Short mmCIF file of N, CA, C and O in Angstrom, two decimals:
data_model
loop_
_atom_site.label_atom_id
_atom_site.label_comp_id
_atom_site.label_asym_id
_atom_site.label_seq_id
_atom_site.Cartn_x
_atom_site.Cartn_y
_atom_site.Cartn_z
N LYS A 865 20.81 -0.79 -7.91
CA LYS A 865 22.00 -0.16 -7.38
C LYS A 865 22.42 1.02 -8.25
O LYS A 865 22.66 2.11 -7.74
N VAL A 866 22.49 0.81 -9.54
CA VAL A 866 22.95 1.85 -10.46
C VAL A 866 22.02 3.05 -10.44
O VAL A 866 22.48 4.19 -10.45
N HIS A 867 20.71 2.80 -10.38
CA HIS A 867 19.75 3.91 -10.37
C HIS A 867 19.96 4.81 -9.15
O HIS A 867 19.82 6.03 -9.24
N LEU A 868 20.30 4.22 -8.02
CA LEU A 868 20.55 5.02 -6.82
C LEU A 868 21.89 5.75 -6.92
O LEU A 868 22.00 6.90 -6.51
N GLN A 869 22.89 5.09 -7.46
CA GLN A 869 24.19 5.73 -7.64
C GLN A 869 24.10 6.92 -8.60
O GLN A 869 24.75 7.94 -8.39
N LEU A 870 23.28 6.79 -9.64
CA LEU A 870 23.10 7.90 -10.59
C LEU A 870 22.46 9.11 -9.92
O LEU A 870 22.59 10.23 -10.40
N ARG A 871 21.79 8.89 -8.81
CA ARG A 871 21.19 9.99 -8.05
C ARG A 871 22.11 10.47 -6.93
O ARG A 871 21.70 11.19 -6.04
N GLY A 872 23.36 10.04 -6.97
CA GLY A 872 24.36 10.54 -6.04
C GLY A 872 24.42 9.84 -4.70
O GLY A 872 25.04 10.34 -3.76
N LEU A 873 23.80 8.67 -4.59
CA LEU A 873 23.79 7.96 -3.32
C LEU A 873 24.91 6.91 -3.30
O LEU A 873 25.22 6.29 -4.30
N ASN A 874 25.50 6.72 -2.13
CA ASN A 874 26.53 5.72 -1.92
C ASN A 874 25.84 4.40 -1.60
O ASN A 874 25.12 4.30 -0.61
N VAL A 875 26.04 3.38 -2.43
CA VAL A 875 25.32 2.13 -2.30
C VAL A 875 26.29 0.98 -2.04
O VAL A 875 27.31 0.85 -2.71
N PHE A 876 25.95 0.18 -1.06
CA PHE A 876 26.72 -1.02 -0.72
C PHE A 876 25.86 -2.23 -1.06
O PHE A 876 24.74 -2.36 -0.58
N LEU A 877 26.37 -3.11 -1.89
CA LEU A 877 25.68 -4.35 -2.24
C LEU A 877 26.59 -5.49 -1.81
O LEU A 877 27.69 -5.64 -2.33
N ASP A 878 26.13 -6.28 -0.85
CA ASP A 878 27.03 -7.26 -0.21
C ASP A 878 27.69 -8.22 -1.17
O ASP A 878 28.84 -8.59 -0.98
N VAL A 879 27.02 -8.64 -2.23
CA VAL A 879 27.61 -9.63 -3.12
C VAL A 879 28.73 -9.06 -3.98
O VAL A 879 29.52 -9.80 -4.53
N THR A 880 28.82 -7.73 -4.08
CA THR A 880 29.87 -7.14 -4.89
C THR A 880 30.86 -6.31 -4.09
O THR A 880 31.99 -6.12 -4.51
N ALA A 881 30.48 -5.83 -2.92
CA ALA A 881 31.32 -4.87 -2.19
C ALA A 881 32.25 -5.49 -1.15
O ALA A 881 33.24 -4.87 -0.79
N LEU A 882 31.92 -6.66 -0.67
CA LEU A 882 32.75 -7.25 0.38
C LEU A 882 33.94 -7.99 -0.24
O LEU A 882 33.78 -8.78 -1.16
N GLY A 883 35.10 -7.71 0.29
CA GLY A 883 36.31 -8.38 -0.19
C GLY A 883 36.55 -9.65 0.60
O GLY A 883 35.63 -10.25 1.17
N SER A 884 37.80 -10.03 0.67
CA SER A 884 38.13 -11.24 1.42
C SER A 884 38.05 -10.95 2.91
O SER A 884 37.98 -9.81 3.34
N GLY A 885 38.07 -11.99 3.68
CA GLY A 885 37.98 -11.84 5.12
C GLY A 885 36.71 -12.49 5.63
O GLY A 885 36.03 -13.22 4.92
N LYS A 886 36.40 -12.21 6.88
CA LYS A 886 35.23 -12.81 7.51
C LYS A 886 33.97 -12.12 7.03
O LYS A 886 33.63 -11.02 7.45
N PHE A 887 33.28 -12.76 6.10
CA PHE A 887 32.11 -12.19 5.43
C PHE A 887 31.03 -11.76 6.40
O PHE A 887 30.53 -10.64 6.34
N ASP A 888 30.67 -12.64 7.35
CA ASP A 888 29.55 -12.34 8.22
C ASP A 888 29.79 -11.13 9.11
O ASP A 888 28.94 -10.26 9.24
N ASP A 889 30.97 -11.02 9.70
CA ASP A 889 31.28 -9.86 10.54
C ASP A 889 31.29 -8.57 9.73
O ASP A 889 30.75 -7.55 10.16
N ALA A 890 31.91 -8.62 8.55
CA ALA A 890 31.99 -7.42 7.70
C ALA A 890 30.60 -6.98 7.25
O ALA A 890 30.28 -5.78 7.25
N LEU A 891 29.76 -7.93 6.89
CA LEU A 891 28.42 -7.60 6.43
C LEU A 891 27.59 -6.98 7.55
O LEU A 891 26.95 -5.94 7.36
N LEU A 892 27.60 -7.58 8.72
CA LEU A 892 26.81 -7.05 9.84
C LEU A 892 27.31 -5.70 10.30
O LEU A 892 26.52 -4.82 10.66
N THR A 893 28.62 -5.47 10.25
CA THR A 893 29.18 -4.16 10.60
C THR A 893 28.73 -3.11 9.60
O THR A 893 28.34 -2.00 9.97
N THR A 894 28.77 -3.46 8.31
CA THR A 894 28.34 -2.52 7.28
C THR A 894 26.86 -2.17 7.43
O THR A 894 26.48 -1.01 7.31
N ILE A 895 26.04 -3.15 7.71
CA ILE A 895 24.61 -2.90 7.92
C ILE A 895 24.41 -1.95 9.10
O ILE A 895 23.68 -0.96 9.00
N ALA A 896 25.07 -2.22 10.21
CA ALA A 896 24.91 -1.39 11.41
C ALA A 896 25.39 0.04 11.19
O ALA A 896 24.89 0.97 11.82
N ASN A 897 26.34 0.24 10.27
CA ASN A 897 26.88 1.57 9.99
C ASN A 897 26.15 2.30 8.88
O ASN A 897 26.58 3.39 8.48
N SER A 898 25.09 1.72 8.37
CA SER A 898 24.32 2.34 7.29
C SER A 898 23.14 3.12 7.85
O SER A 898 22.55 2.73 8.85
N LEU A 899 22.81 4.22 7.20
CA LEU A 899 21.60 4.96 7.56
C LEU A 899 20.36 4.21 7.12
O LEU A 899 19.34 4.21 7.79
N ASN A 900 20.44 3.62 5.94
CA ASN A 900 19.29 2.99 5.31
C ASN A 900 19.64 1.59 4.86
O ASN A 900 20.79 1.30 4.53
N MET A 901 18.61 0.75 4.80
CA MET A 901 18.76 -0.57 4.19
C MET A 901 17.58 -0.77 3.27
O MET A 901 16.43 -0.60 3.67
N VAL A 902 17.87 -1.10 2.03
CA VAL A 902 16.83 -1.46 1.08
C VAL A 902 16.86 -2.97 0.96
O VAL A 902 17.90 -3.56 0.68
N ILE A 903 15.72 -3.61 1.23
CA ILE A 903 15.63 -5.05 1.09
C ILE A 903 14.71 -5.35 -0.08
O ILE A 903 13.57 -4.90 -0.10
N VAL A 904 15.24 -6.01 -1.08
CA VAL A 904 14.47 -6.36 -2.27
C VAL A 904 13.85 -7.73 -2.03
O VAL A 904 14.56 -8.72 -1.86
N LEU A 905 12.53 -7.76 -2.00
CA LEU A 905 11.79 -8.98 -1.69
C LEU A 905 11.08 -9.48 -2.94
O LEU A 905 10.33 -8.75 -3.57
N THR A 906 11.34 -10.74 -3.28
CA THR A 906 10.69 -11.38 -4.41
C THR A 906 9.75 -12.46 -3.89
O THR A 906 9.70 -12.72 -2.68
N GLU A 907 9.05 -13.10 -4.78
CA GLU A 907 8.05 -14.10 -4.41
C GLU A 907 8.59 -15.11 -3.40
O GLU A 907 9.63 -15.71 -3.62
N LYS A 908 7.91 -15.23 -2.28
CA LYS A 908 8.20 -16.19 -1.21
C LYS A 908 9.57 -16.02 -0.56
O LYS A 908 10.08 -16.92 0.08
N SER A 909 10.18 -14.86 -0.71
CA SER A 909 11.55 -14.68 -0.23
C SER A 909 11.69 -14.67 1.29
O SER A 909 12.78 -14.87 1.80
N LEU A 910 10.60 -14.44 2.02
CA LEU A 910 10.70 -14.50 3.49
C LEU A 910 10.23 -15.85 4.04
O LEU A 910 10.31 -16.08 5.25
N ASP A 911 9.80 -16.73 3.17
CA ASP A 911 9.30 -18.03 3.63
C ASP A 911 10.35 -18.80 4.41
O ASP A 911 10.03 -19.49 5.38
N ARG A 912 11.60 -18.69 4.02
CA ARG A 912 12.64 -19.44 4.73
C ARG A 912 12.94 -18.86 6.12
O ARG A 912 13.62 -19.49 6.91
N CYS A 913 12.42 -17.67 6.40
CA CYS A 913 12.59 -17.08 7.74
C CYS A 913 11.56 -17.63 8.73
O CYS A 913 11.79 -17.62 9.94
N ILE A 914 10.45 -18.13 8.21
CA ILE A 914 9.39 -18.67 9.07
C ILE A 914 9.94 -19.89 9.81
O ILE A 914 10.48 -20.81 9.21
N GLY A 915 9.83 -19.85 11.11
CA GLY A 915 10.30 -20.96 11.94
C GLY A 915 11.80 -20.95 12.20
O GLY A 915 12.33 -21.86 12.82
N ASP A 916 12.50 -19.91 11.75
CA ASP A 916 13.95 -19.82 11.94
C ASP A 916 14.24 -19.25 13.33
O ASP A 916 14.67 -18.10 13.46
N VAL A 917 14.03 -20.03 14.36
CA VAL A 917 14.18 -19.56 15.73
C VAL A 917 15.63 -19.39 16.15
O VAL A 917 15.93 -18.70 17.13
N THR A 918 16.57 -19.99 15.41
CA THR A 918 17.99 -19.89 15.76
C THR A 918 18.74 -18.91 14.86
O THR A 918 19.97 -18.86 14.89
N THR A 919 18.02 -18.13 14.07
CA THR A 919 18.59 -17.10 13.18
C THR A 919 19.68 -17.68 12.28
O THR A 919 20.76 -17.10 12.13
N GLN A 920 19.39 -18.79 11.65
CA GLN A 920 20.34 -19.41 10.73
C GLN A 920 20.25 -18.82 9.32
O GLN A 920 21.23 -18.80 8.59
N ASP A 921 19.06 -18.34 8.94
CA ASP A 921 18.88 -17.78 7.60
C ASP A 921 19.50 -16.39 7.53
O ASP A 921 19.31 -15.57 8.44
N TRP A 922 20.22 -16.10 6.44
CA TRP A 922 20.92 -14.82 6.34
C TRP A 922 19.98 -13.64 6.15
O TRP A 922 20.24 -12.55 6.65
N VAL A 923 18.88 -13.82 5.47
CA VAL A 923 17.92 -12.71 5.34
C VAL A 923 17.39 -12.35 6.72
O VAL A 923 17.34 -11.18 7.09
N HIS A 924 17.04 -13.35 7.49
CA HIS A 924 16.57 -13.14 8.86
C HIS A 924 17.65 -12.43 9.68
O HIS A 924 17.38 -11.44 10.36
N ARG A 925 18.86 -12.93 9.59
CA ARG A 925 19.97 -12.36 10.37
C ARG A 925 20.21 -10.90 10.01
O ARG A 925 20.38 -10.04 10.87
N GLU A 926 20.23 -10.60 8.70
CA GLU A 926 20.48 -9.22 8.26
C GLU A 926 19.37 -8.28 8.69
O GLU A 926 19.62 -7.18 9.18
N LEU A 927 18.12 -8.70 8.51
CA LEU A 927 16.99 -7.85 8.90
C LEU A 927 16.94 -7.63 10.40
O LEU A 927 16.74 -6.50 10.86
N ALA A 928 17.11 -8.68 11.17
CA ALA A 928 17.09 -8.55 12.63
C ALA A 928 18.21 -7.63 13.11
O ALA A 928 18.00 -6.79 13.99
N HIS A 929 19.38 -7.73 12.49
CA HIS A 929 20.51 -6.89 12.87
C HIS A 929 20.23 -5.42 12.50
O HIS A 929 20.53 -4.52 13.29
N ALA A 930 19.66 -5.20 11.33
CA ALA A 930 19.32 -3.83 10.92
C ALA A 930 18.29 -3.22 11.85
O ALA A 930 18.42 -2.06 12.28
N ILE A 931 17.27 -3.98 12.20
CA ILE A 931 16.23 -3.49 13.11
C ILE A 931 16.84 -3.19 14.48
O ILE A 931 16.61 -2.12 15.05
N ASP A 932 17.65 -4.11 14.99
CA ASP A 932 18.29 -3.93 16.29
C ASP A 932 19.24 -2.73 16.30
O ASP A 932 19.40 -2.06 17.31
N SER A 933 19.84 -2.44 15.15
CA SER A 933 20.80 -1.33 15.03
C SER A 933 20.12 0.01 14.74
O SER A 933 20.79 1.03 14.65
N GLY A 934 18.80 0.00 14.56
CA GLY A 934 18.07 1.24 14.29
C GLY A 934 18.24 1.75 12.87
O GLY A 934 18.03 2.94 12.61
N VAL A 935 18.58 0.88 11.95
CA VAL A 935 18.74 1.27 10.55
C VAL A 935 17.36 1.47 9.93
O VAL A 935 16.43 0.70 10.18
N HIS A 936 17.21 2.51 9.13
CA HIS A 936 15.96 2.79 8.43
C HIS A 936 15.83 1.79 7.27
O HIS A 936 16.67 1.77 6.38
N ILE A 937 14.79 0.95 7.30
CA ILE A 937 14.62 -0.11 6.30
C ILE A 937 13.48 0.24 5.36
O ILE A 937 12.40 0.62 5.80
N VAL A 938 13.75 0.09 4.06
CA VAL A 938 12.71 0.28 3.05
C VAL A 938 12.61 -1.00 2.22
O VAL A 938 13.53 -1.34 1.48
N PRO A 939 11.51 -1.73 2.36
CA PRO A 939 11.32 -2.92 1.53
C PRO A 939 10.91 -2.52 0.11
O PRO A 939 10.12 -1.60 -0.09
N VAL A 940 11.50 -3.20 -0.87
CA VAL A 940 11.08 -3.07 -2.27
C VAL A 940 10.52 -4.42 -2.65
O VAL A 940 11.22 -5.44 -2.60
N MET A 941 9.25 -4.43 -3.03
CA MET A 941 8.54 -5.69 -3.25
C MET A 941 8.30 -5.92 -4.74
O MET A 941 7.66 -5.11 -5.39
N ASP A 942 8.85 -7.00 -5.24
CA ASP A 942 8.72 -7.38 -6.65
C ASP A 942 8.01 -8.73 -6.71
O ASP A 942 8.61 -9.76 -6.42
N ASP A 943 6.72 -8.70 -7.03
CA ASP A 943 5.91 -9.92 -7.08
C ASP A 943 5.94 -10.62 -5.72
O ASP A 943 6.10 -11.82 -5.63
N PHE A 944 5.81 -9.82 -4.67
CA PHE A 944 5.95 -10.32 -3.30
C PHE A 944 4.65 -10.12 -2.53
O PHE A 944 4.03 -9.07 -2.62
N ILE A 945 4.26 -11.13 -1.79
CA ILE A 945 3.11 -11.05 -0.89
C ILE A 945 3.62 -11.33 0.52
O ILE A 945 4.32 -12.32 0.75
N TRP A 946 3.28 -10.45 1.45
CA TRP A 946 3.74 -10.59 2.83
C TRP A 946 3.14 -11.83 3.47
O TRP A 946 1.92 -12.06 3.38
N PRO A 947 3.96 -12.62 4.16
CA PRO A 947 3.39 -13.70 4.97
C PRO A 947 2.69 -13.09 6.19
O PRO A 947 2.93 -11.92 6.51
N LYS A 948 1.88 -13.84 6.86
CA LYS A 948 1.26 -13.35 8.10
C LYS A 948 2.38 -12.97 9.06
O LYS A 948 3.30 -13.74 9.29
N SER A 949 2.29 -11.77 9.63
CA SER A 949 3.38 -11.26 10.47
C SER A 949 3.65 -12.16 11.68
O SER A 949 4.79 -12.30 12.10
N GLU A 950 2.60 -12.79 12.21
CA GLU A 950 2.82 -13.65 13.39
C GLU A 950 3.63 -14.90 13.06
O GLU A 950 4.14 -15.56 13.95
N LEU A 951 3.80 -15.20 11.77
CA LEU A 951 4.62 -16.35 11.38
C LEU A 951 6.11 -16.00 11.33
O LEU A 951 6.96 -16.88 11.36
N LEU A 952 6.41 -14.71 11.24
CA LEU A 952 7.81 -14.28 11.17
C LEU A 952 8.43 -14.28 12.57
O LEU A 952 7.73 -14.04 13.56
N PRO A 953 9.74 -14.52 12.67
CA PRO A 953 10.39 -14.44 13.98
C PRO A 953 10.18 -13.06 14.60
O PRO A 953 10.16 -12.04 13.90
N SER A 954 10.04 -13.02 15.91
CA SER A 954 9.71 -11.77 16.60
C SER A 954 10.74 -10.68 16.39
O SER A 954 10.39 -9.50 16.34
N ASP A 955 12.01 -11.04 16.21
CA ASP A 955 13.06 -10.03 16.06
C ASP A 955 13.08 -9.37 14.69
O ASP A 955 13.81 -8.42 14.46
N MET A 956 12.26 -9.85 13.75
CA MET A 956 12.18 -9.21 12.43
C MET A 956 10.75 -8.91 12.02
O MET A 956 10.49 -8.43 10.94
N ARG A 957 9.81 -9.18 12.92
CA ARG A 957 8.39 -9.05 12.60
C ARG A 957 8.00 -7.63 12.19
O ARG A 957 7.11 -7.43 11.36
N SER A 958 8.67 -6.62 12.72
CA SER A 958 8.30 -5.24 12.41
C SER A 958 8.51 -4.89 10.94
O SER A 958 7.95 -3.90 10.46
N ILE A 959 9.27 -5.69 10.21
CA ILE A 959 9.48 -5.43 8.78
C ILE A 959 8.14 -5.42 8.03
O ILE A 959 7.96 -4.67 7.07
N SER A 960 7.19 -6.21 8.50
CA SER A 960 5.91 -6.31 7.79
C SER A 960 5.05 -5.06 7.94
O SER A 960 4.05 -4.90 7.24
N THR A 961 5.43 -4.14 8.84
CA THR A 961 4.66 -2.91 9.02
C THR A 961 5.35 -1.70 8.41
O THR A 961 4.85 -0.58 8.50
N MET A 962 6.51 -1.92 7.78
CA MET A 962 7.27 -0.81 7.22
C MET A 962 6.77 -0.45 5.83
O MET A 962 6.46 -1.32 5.03
N ASN A 963 6.69 0.85 5.59
CA ASN A 963 6.25 1.33 4.30
C ASN A 963 7.32 1.03 3.26
O ASN A 963 8.51 1.23 3.52
N GLY A 964 6.91 0.56 2.11
CA GLY A 964 7.87 0.20 1.09
C GLY A 964 7.40 0.59 -0.30
O GLY A 964 6.43 1.31 -0.47
N VAL A 965 8.12 0.09 -1.28
CA VAL A 965 7.84 0.39 -2.69
C VAL A 965 7.46 -0.90 -3.39
O VAL A 965 8.20 -1.88 -3.34
N ARG A 966 6.31 -0.89 -4.02
CA ARG A 966 5.89 -2.03 -4.85
C ARG A 966 6.49 -1.80 -6.23
O ARG A 966 6.18 -0.82 -6.90
N TRP A 967 7.40 -2.69 -6.64
CA TRP A 967 8.16 -2.50 -7.87
C TRP A 967 7.32 -2.80 -9.10
O TRP A 967 6.56 -3.76 -9.14
N SER A 968 7.46 -1.95 -10.10
CA SER A 968 6.85 -2.16 -11.41
C SER A 968 7.92 -1.92 -12.46
O SER A 968 8.47 -0.81 -12.54
N HIS A 969 8.23 -2.94 -13.24
CA HIS A 969 9.24 -2.78 -14.28
C HIS A 969 8.80 -1.75 -15.32
O HIS A 969 9.62 -1.02 -15.88
N GLU A 970 7.50 -1.68 -15.56
CA GLU A 970 6.96 -0.72 -16.53
C GLU A 970 7.15 0.72 -16.05
O GLU A 970 7.37 1.62 -16.85
N TYR A 971 7.08 0.93 -14.75
CA TYR A 971 7.22 2.27 -14.18
C TYR A 971 8.45 2.35 -13.28
O TYR A 971 8.42 2.89 -12.18
N GLN A 972 9.53 1.80 -13.77
CA GLN A 972 10.77 1.70 -13.02
C GLN A 972 11.27 3.04 -12.50
O GLN A 972 11.64 3.16 -11.34
N GLU A 973 11.29 4.06 -13.33
CA GLU A 973 11.79 5.38 -12.90
C GLU A 973 10.95 5.95 -11.77
O GLU A 973 11.48 6.52 -10.82
N ALA A 974 9.63 5.79 -11.85
CA ALA A 974 8.75 6.26 -10.78
C ALA A 974 9.00 5.49 -9.49
O ALA A 974 8.99 6.07 -8.40
N CYS A 975 9.28 4.21 -9.61
CA CYS A 975 9.58 3.39 -8.42
C CYS A 975 10.88 3.85 -7.77
O CYS A 975 10.97 3.95 -6.54
N VAL A 976 11.89 4.13 -8.59
CA VAL A 976 13.17 4.59 -8.05
C VAL A 976 12.99 5.96 -7.40
O VAL A 976 13.53 6.22 -6.32
N ASP A 977 12.21 6.84 -8.02
CA ASP A 977 11.93 8.15 -7.42
C ASP A 977 11.27 7.99 -6.05
O ASP A 977 11.63 8.67 -5.09
N LYS A 978 10.30 7.09 -5.96
CA LYS A 978 9.61 6.86 -4.69
C LYS A 978 10.59 6.30 -3.65
O LYS A 978 10.58 6.74 -2.50
N LEU A 979 11.44 5.37 -4.08
CA LEU A 979 12.43 4.81 -3.17
C LEU A 979 13.37 5.90 -2.65
O LEU A 979 13.63 5.98 -1.44
N VAL A 980 13.85 6.75 -3.52
CA VAL A 980 14.75 7.83 -3.11
C VAL A 980 14.05 8.75 -2.12
O VAL A 980 14.63 9.17 -1.13
N ASN A 981 12.77 9.04 -2.37
CA ASN A 981 12.02 9.88 -1.43
C ASN A 981 11.89 9.22 -0.07
O ASN A 981 11.96 9.89 0.97
N PHE A 982 11.73 7.91 -0.04
CA PHE A 982 11.64 7.19 1.23
C PHE A 982 12.97 7.21 1.96
O PHE A 982 13.02 7.11 3.17
N LEU A 983 14.08 7.33 1.22
CA LEU A 983 15.40 7.33 1.83
C LEU A 983 15.83 8.71 2.31
O LEU A 983 16.80 8.82 3.03
N GLN A 984 15.12 9.74 1.93
CA GLN A 984 15.47 11.10 2.35
C GLN A 984 15.02 11.30 3.78
O GLN A 984 13.86 11.54 4.04
N LEU A 985 15.95 11.20 4.69
CA LEU A 985 15.65 11.32 6.11
C LEU A 985 15.86 12.74 6.59
O LEU A 985 16.66 13.48 6.03
N PRO A 986 15.16 13.13 7.66
CA PRO A 986 15.35 14.47 8.21
C PRO A 986 16.80 14.70 8.64
O PRO A 986 17.50 13.76 9.01
N ALA A 987 17.23 15.93 8.62
CA ALA A 987 18.61 16.28 8.98
C ALA A 987 18.96 15.82 10.38
O ALA A 987 20.10 15.48 10.66
N SER A 988 17.98 15.80 11.28
CA SER A 988 18.27 15.38 12.66
C SER A 988 18.70 13.92 12.73
O SER A 988 19.38 13.52 13.66
N ILE A 989 18.30 13.13 11.77
CA ILE A 989 18.68 11.72 11.75
C ILE A 989 20.02 11.54 11.05
O ILE A 989 20.78 10.65 11.36
N ARG A 990 20.33 12.41 10.11
CA ARG A 990 21.59 12.31 9.35
C ARG A 990 22.71 13.00 10.12
O ARG A 990 23.07 14.13 9.81
N ARG A 991 23.23 12.34 11.10
CA ARG A 991 24.34 12.89 11.89
C ARG A 991 25.64 12.34 11.35
O ARG A 991 25.96 11.19 11.57
N ARG A 992 26.36 13.16 10.64
CA ARG A 992 27.65 12.71 10.13
C ARG A 992 28.55 12.34 11.30
O ARG A 992 28.56 12.99 12.32
N GLY A 993 29.26 11.28 11.14
CA GLY A 993 30.13 10.81 12.19
C GLY A 993 29.53 9.66 12.98
O GLY A 993 30.24 8.89 13.58
N THR A 994 28.20 9.55 12.97
CA THR A 994 27.60 8.43 13.69
C THR A 994 27.24 7.30 12.73
O THR A 994 27.24 6.15 13.12
N ARG A 995 26.92 7.62 11.52
CA ARG A 995 26.62 6.61 10.50
C ARG A 995 27.10 7.11 9.16
O ARG A 995 27.13 8.30 8.90
N HIS A 996 27.44 6.18 8.31
CA HIS A 996 27.86 6.55 6.96
C HIS A 996 26.63 6.94 6.15
O HIS A 996 25.55 6.41 6.36
N ASP A 997 26.79 7.86 5.23
CA ASP A 997 25.69 8.18 4.32
C ASP A 997 25.67 7.13 3.22
O ASP A 997 25.97 7.39 2.07
N SER A 998 25.32 5.92 3.59
CA SER A 998 25.30 4.84 2.61
C SER A 998 24.03 4.03 2.76
O SER A 998 23.33 4.12 3.74
N ILE A 999 23.77 3.25 1.76
CA ILE A 999 22.58 2.41 1.73
C ILE A 999 23.04 0.98 1.53
O ILE A 999 23.76 0.68 0.59
N SER A 1000 22.65 0.11 2.43
CA SER A 1000 22.90 -1.31 2.24
C SER A 1000 21.72 -1.86 1.45
O SER A 1000 20.57 -1.57 1.76
N ILE A 1001 22.00 -2.62 0.44
CA ILE A 1001 20.92 -3.23 -0.34
C ILE A 1001 20.98 -4.74 -0.12
O ILE A 1001 21.97 -5.38 -0.44
N GLY A 1002 19.92 -5.26 0.47
CA GLY A 1002 19.81 -6.70 0.66
C GLY A 1002 18.92 -7.25 -0.43
O GLY A 1002 17.85 -6.71 -0.69
N ILE A 1003 19.36 -8.29 -1.05
CA ILE A 1003 18.54 -8.91 -2.09
C ILE A 1003 18.14 -10.30 -1.60
O ILE A 1003 18.98 -11.14 -1.39
N SER A 1004 16.85 -10.47 -1.39
CA SER A 1004 16.35 -11.75 -0.95
C SER A 1004 15.61 -12.37 -2.11
O SER A 1004 14.55 -11.91 -2.51
N GLN A 1005 16.21 -13.39 -2.68
CA GLN A 1005 15.61 -14.01 -3.86
C GLN A 1005 15.86 -15.51 -3.81
O GLN A 1005 17.00 -15.94 -3.66
N LEU A 1006 14.81 -16.27 -3.91
CA LEU A 1006 14.96 -17.72 -3.93
C LEU A 1006 15.17 -18.16 -5.37
O LEU A 1006 14.52 -17.70 -6.28
N ASN A 1007 16.10 -19.05 -5.56
CA ASN A 1007 16.37 -19.58 -6.90
C ASN A 1007 15.77 -20.96 -7.04
O ASN A 1007 15.66 -21.71 -6.18
#
């Protein structure tokens, strides 16, 4: 988050930015109003989405909502291996074909540079008034 903010980007991180109130509605509204979504994927972080046909998992819900809303998604993969795409729910399956950044702590600055380049969208997509110039960051991490 800080690396993107230092580059002048407005970043929304759900665990720190949402105040009181109905969390789920506020989160989904923020995602839909974002130009970009960065999803940080760690080892086995999409495994809980497999077989989630009722969209109970929040990672599944957030990704499906972002895809449905036309948000530009950039996966950041940290020690992450993609599950077979046919195992993922159909409403989020396209995430497995999106170009992303493979994270390296040793080359952190280069990874952030690549991420920022992936977030630079053409002017025709950046229509002020239709979406906020912000980035939602989803962190999917199993503890």
